[in-house]
Short mmCIF file of C-alpha atoms and ligand atoms in Angstrom, two decimals:
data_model
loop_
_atom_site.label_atom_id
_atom_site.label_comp_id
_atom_site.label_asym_id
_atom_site.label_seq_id
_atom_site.Cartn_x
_atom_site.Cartn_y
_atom_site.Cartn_z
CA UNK H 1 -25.74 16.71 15.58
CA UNK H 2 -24.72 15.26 12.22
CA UNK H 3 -23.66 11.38 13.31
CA UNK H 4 -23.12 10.72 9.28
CA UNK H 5 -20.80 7.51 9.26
CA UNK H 6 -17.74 8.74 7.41
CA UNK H 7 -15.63 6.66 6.00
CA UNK H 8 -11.64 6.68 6.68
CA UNK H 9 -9.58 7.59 4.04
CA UNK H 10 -6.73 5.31 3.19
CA UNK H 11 -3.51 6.46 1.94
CA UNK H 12 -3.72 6.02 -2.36
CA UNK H 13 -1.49 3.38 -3.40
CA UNK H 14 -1.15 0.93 -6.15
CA UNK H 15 -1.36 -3.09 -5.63
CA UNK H 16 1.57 -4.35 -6.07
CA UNK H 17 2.24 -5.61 -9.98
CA UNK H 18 -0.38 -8.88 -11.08
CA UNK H 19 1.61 -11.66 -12.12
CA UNK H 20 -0.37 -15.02 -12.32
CA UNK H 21 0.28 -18.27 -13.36
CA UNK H 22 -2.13 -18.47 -16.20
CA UNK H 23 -0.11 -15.03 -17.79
CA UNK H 24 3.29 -16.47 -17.10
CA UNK H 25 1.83 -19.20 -19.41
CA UNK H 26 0.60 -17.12 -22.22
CA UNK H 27 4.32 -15.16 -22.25
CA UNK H 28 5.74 -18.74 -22.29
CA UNK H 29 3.39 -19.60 -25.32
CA UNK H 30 3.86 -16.91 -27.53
CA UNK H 31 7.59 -17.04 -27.54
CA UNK H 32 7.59 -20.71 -27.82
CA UNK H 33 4.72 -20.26 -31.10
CA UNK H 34 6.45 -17.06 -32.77
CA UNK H 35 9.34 -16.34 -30.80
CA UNK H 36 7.71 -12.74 -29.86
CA UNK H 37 4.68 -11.37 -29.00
CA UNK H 38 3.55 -8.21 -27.57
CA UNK H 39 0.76 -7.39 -24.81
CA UNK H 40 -0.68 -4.48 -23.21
CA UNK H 41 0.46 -4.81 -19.42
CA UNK H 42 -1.25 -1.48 -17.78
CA UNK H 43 -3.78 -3.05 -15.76
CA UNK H 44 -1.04 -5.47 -14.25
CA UNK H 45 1.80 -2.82 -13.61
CA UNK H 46 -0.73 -0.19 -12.44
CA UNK H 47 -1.08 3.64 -13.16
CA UNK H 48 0.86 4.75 -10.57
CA UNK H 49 3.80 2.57 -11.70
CA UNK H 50 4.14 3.56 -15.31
CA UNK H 51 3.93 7.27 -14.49
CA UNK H 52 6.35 7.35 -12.18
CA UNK H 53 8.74 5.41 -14.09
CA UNK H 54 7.84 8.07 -16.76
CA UNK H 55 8.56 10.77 -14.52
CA UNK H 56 12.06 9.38 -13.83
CA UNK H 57 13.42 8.82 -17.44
CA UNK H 58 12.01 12.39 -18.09
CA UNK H 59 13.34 13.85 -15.53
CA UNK H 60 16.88 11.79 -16.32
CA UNK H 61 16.25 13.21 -19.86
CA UNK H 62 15.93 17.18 -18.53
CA UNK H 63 18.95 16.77 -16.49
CA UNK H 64 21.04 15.07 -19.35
CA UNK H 65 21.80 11.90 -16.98
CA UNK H 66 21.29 9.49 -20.37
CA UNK H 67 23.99 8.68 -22.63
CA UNK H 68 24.38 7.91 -26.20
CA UNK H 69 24.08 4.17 -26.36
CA UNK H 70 26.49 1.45 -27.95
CA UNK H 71 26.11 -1.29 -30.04
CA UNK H 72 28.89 -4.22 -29.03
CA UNK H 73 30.21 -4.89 -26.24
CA UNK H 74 33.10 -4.41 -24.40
CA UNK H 75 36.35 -3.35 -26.56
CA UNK H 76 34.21 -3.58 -29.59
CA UNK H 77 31.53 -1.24 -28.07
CA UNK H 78 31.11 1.45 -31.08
CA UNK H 79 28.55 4.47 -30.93
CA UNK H 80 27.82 4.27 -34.00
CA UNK H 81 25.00 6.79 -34.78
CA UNK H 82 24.02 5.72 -38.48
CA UNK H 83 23.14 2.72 -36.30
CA UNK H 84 21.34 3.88 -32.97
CA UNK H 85 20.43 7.36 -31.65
CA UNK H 86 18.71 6.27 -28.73
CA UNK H 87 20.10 7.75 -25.48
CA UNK H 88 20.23 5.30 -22.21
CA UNK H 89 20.41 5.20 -18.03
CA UNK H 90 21.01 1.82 -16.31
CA UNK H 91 18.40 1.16 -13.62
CA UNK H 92 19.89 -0.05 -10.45
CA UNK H 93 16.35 -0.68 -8.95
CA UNK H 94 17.20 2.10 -5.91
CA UNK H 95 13.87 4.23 -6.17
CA UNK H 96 10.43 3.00 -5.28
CA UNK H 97 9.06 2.71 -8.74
CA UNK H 98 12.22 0.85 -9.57
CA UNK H 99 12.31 -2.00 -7.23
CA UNK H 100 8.62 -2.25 -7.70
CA UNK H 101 9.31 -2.93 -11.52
CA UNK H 102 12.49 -4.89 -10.62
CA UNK H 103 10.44 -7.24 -8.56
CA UNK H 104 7.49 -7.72 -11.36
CA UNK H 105 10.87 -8.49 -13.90
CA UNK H 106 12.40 -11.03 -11.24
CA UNK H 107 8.48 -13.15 -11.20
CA UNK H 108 8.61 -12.62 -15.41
CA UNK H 109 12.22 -14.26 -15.11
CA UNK H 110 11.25 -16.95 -12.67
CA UNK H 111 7.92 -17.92 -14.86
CA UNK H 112 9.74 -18.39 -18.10
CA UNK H 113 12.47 -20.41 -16.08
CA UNK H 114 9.60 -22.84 -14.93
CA UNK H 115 7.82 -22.98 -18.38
CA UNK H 116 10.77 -22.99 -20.65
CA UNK H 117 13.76 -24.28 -18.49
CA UNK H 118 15.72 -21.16 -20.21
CA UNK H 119 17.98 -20.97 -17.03
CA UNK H 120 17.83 -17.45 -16.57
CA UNK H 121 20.06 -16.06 -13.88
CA UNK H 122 19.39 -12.16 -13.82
CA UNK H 123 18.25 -9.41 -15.89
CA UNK H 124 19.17 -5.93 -16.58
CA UNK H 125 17.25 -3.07 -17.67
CA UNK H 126 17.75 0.55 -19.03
CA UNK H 127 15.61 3.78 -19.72
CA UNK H 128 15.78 4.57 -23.25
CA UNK H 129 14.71 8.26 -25.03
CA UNK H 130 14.57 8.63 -28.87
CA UNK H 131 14.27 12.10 -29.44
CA UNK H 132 12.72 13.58 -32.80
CA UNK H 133 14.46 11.68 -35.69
CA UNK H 134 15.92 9.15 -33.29
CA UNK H 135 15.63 5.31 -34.66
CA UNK H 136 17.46 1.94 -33.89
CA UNK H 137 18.26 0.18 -37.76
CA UNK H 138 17.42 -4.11 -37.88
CA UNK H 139 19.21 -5.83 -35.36
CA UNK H 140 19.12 -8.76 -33.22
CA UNK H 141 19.79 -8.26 -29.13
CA UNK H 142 22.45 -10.94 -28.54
CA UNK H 143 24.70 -13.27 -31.00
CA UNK H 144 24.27 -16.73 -30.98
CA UNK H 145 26.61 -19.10 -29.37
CA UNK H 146 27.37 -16.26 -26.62
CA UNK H 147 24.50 -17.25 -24.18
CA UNK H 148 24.20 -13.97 -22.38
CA UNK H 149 21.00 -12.10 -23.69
CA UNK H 150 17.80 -14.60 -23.94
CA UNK H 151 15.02 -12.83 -23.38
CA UNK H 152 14.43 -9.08 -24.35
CA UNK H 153 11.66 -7.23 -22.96
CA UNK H 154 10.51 -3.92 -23.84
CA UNK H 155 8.17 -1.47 -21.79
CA UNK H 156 6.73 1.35 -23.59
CA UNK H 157 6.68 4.61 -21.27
CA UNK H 158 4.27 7.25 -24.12
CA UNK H 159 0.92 8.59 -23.40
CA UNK H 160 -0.97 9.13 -26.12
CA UNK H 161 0.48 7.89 -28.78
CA UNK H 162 -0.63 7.98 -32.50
CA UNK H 163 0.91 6.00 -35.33
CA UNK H 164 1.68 9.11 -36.71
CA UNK H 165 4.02 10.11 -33.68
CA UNK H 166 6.57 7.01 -35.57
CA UNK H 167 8.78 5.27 -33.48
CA UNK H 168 6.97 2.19 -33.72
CA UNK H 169 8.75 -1.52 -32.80
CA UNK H 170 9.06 -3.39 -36.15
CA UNK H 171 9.34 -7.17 -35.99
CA UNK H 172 10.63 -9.36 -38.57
CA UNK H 173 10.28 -13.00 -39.15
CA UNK H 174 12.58 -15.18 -37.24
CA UNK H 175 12.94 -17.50 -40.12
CA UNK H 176 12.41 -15.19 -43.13
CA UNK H 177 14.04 -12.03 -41.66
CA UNK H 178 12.89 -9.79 -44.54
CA UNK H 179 9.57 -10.67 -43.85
CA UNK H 180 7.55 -8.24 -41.53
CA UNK H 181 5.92 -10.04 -39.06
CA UNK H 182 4.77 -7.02 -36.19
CA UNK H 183 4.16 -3.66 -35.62
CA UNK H 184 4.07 -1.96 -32.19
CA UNK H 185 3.24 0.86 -31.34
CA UNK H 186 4.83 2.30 -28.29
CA UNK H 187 2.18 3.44 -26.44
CA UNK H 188 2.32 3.26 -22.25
CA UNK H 189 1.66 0.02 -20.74
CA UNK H 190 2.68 -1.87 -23.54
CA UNK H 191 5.26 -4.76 -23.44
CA UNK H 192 7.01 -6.72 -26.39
CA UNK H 193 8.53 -9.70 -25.35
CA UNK H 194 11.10 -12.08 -27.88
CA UNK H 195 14.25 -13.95 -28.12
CA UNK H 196 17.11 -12.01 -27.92
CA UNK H 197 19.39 -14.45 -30.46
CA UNK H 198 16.18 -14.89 -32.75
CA UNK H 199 14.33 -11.86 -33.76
CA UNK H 200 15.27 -8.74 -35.63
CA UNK H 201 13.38 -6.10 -34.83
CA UNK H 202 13.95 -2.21 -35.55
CA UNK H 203 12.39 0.92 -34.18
CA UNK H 204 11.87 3.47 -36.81
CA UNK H 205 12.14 7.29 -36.79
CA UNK H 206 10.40 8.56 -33.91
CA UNK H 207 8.62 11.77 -34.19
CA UNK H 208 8.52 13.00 -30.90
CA UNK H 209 10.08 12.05 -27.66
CA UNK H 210 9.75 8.36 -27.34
CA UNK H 211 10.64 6.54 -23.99
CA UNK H 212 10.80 3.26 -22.92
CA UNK H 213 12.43 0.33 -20.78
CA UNK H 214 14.12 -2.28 -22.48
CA UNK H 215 15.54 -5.57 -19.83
CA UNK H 216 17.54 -8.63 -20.92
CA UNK H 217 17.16 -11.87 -18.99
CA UNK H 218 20.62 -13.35 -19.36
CA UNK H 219 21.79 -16.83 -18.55
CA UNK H 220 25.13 -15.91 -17.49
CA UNK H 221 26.23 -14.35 -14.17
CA UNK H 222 27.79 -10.85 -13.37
CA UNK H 223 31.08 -10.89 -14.68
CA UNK H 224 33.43 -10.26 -11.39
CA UNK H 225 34.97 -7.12 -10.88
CA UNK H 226 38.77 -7.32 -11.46
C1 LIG L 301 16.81 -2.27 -28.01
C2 LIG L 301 15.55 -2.27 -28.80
C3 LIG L 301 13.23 -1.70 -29.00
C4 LIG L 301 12.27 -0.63 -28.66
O1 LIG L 301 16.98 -1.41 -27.13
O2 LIG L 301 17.65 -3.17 -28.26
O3 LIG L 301 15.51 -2.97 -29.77
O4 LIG L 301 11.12 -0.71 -29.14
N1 LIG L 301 14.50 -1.56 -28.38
O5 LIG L 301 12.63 0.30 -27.95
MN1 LIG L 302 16.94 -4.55 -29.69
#
């Protein structure tokens, strides 16, 4: 008889996402030095989590869930298409993959809290698809003087992707803002990460299907229902 030891096999699943102290300070530096910065995040969110995040905005793509996005807010929310083209979904953090990445945003929210005292209350988050062509023109993600949007972070959701493929994340100086100060290239498992008030940035034409998550850690709280 064979007695070969044989090992169990374990259900496949991903660790939950890596958050440590010493990377909470590096995000704190780099947006205290420049304001921005931008880091590939794979090996911390995990395989399992960017593809099935991936899955969902495509899927919410195929089914035509995402809507053409606005740029204001409230009364004074235009869609203004010589503007943005992007198409967006809210997350509500309902499926696996999204309370997974809700709870990874919640520790990036508390860390910058601890390092920078930026009082950040909550965040919100949405899918975002730039078909062929699509392209967001210079902007910054919040006014000053409305203390709302602090922190913008952006998740890139592309395998594969070649700087030919456009759509790349340009960055401009927050004190000369003609100035050019970043490039990045969407490609999975990356993350930008800047001041919302401080930092125009701009994603140019994309050439293919481009997807991504962009959150905003406000200061504020959820305006109450009336
Ligand atoms: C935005 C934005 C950048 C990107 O949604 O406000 O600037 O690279 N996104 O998708
Ligand atoms: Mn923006």
């Amino acid at each position: 008889m064979n007695d070969q030891f044989v090992a169990p096999v374990l259900p496949q699943s991903d660790p939950p996402p890596v958050v440590s102290d010493q990377w909470l300070d590096e995000l704190a530096d780099g947006l205290t030095e420049n304001g921005w910065m931008s880091q590939d995040v794979a090996c911390r969110l995990g395989a399992g989590l960017l593809s099935g995040l991936r899955n969902e905005v495509q899927i919410l793509d195929r089914t035509e869930a995402l809507r053409g996005a606005g740029v204001g807010r409230g009364a004074d929310l235009l869609r203004d298409r010589s503007v943005r083209r992007d198409k967006i979904a809210w997350l509500q953090g309902m499926t696996p993959v999204q309370a997974e990445l809700f709870e990874f945003f919640d520790a990036v929210r508390l860390g910058l809290n601890q390092r920078l005292f930026l009082g950040l209350r909550r965040f919100e988050a949405h899918y975002a698809t730039y078909h062929q062509g699509d392209f967001y023109r210079r902007h910054v993600d919040s006014f000053k003087g409305r203390a709302s949007r602090v922190v913008s972070l952006v998740l890139y959701l592309n395998e594969d992707w070649e700087e030919a493929d456009g759509g790349a994340l340009q960055v401009y100086n927050r004190e000369s803002e003609n100035e050019i100060c970043g490039i990045v290239v969407p490609e999975q498992g990356r993350m930008a990460l800047f001041m919302s008030e401080e930092v125009p940035h701009e994603v140019l034409p994309a050439n293919r299907t481009r997807y991504s998550i962009a959150c905003w850690f406000r200061c504020d709280e959820v305006p109450l229902a009336l």
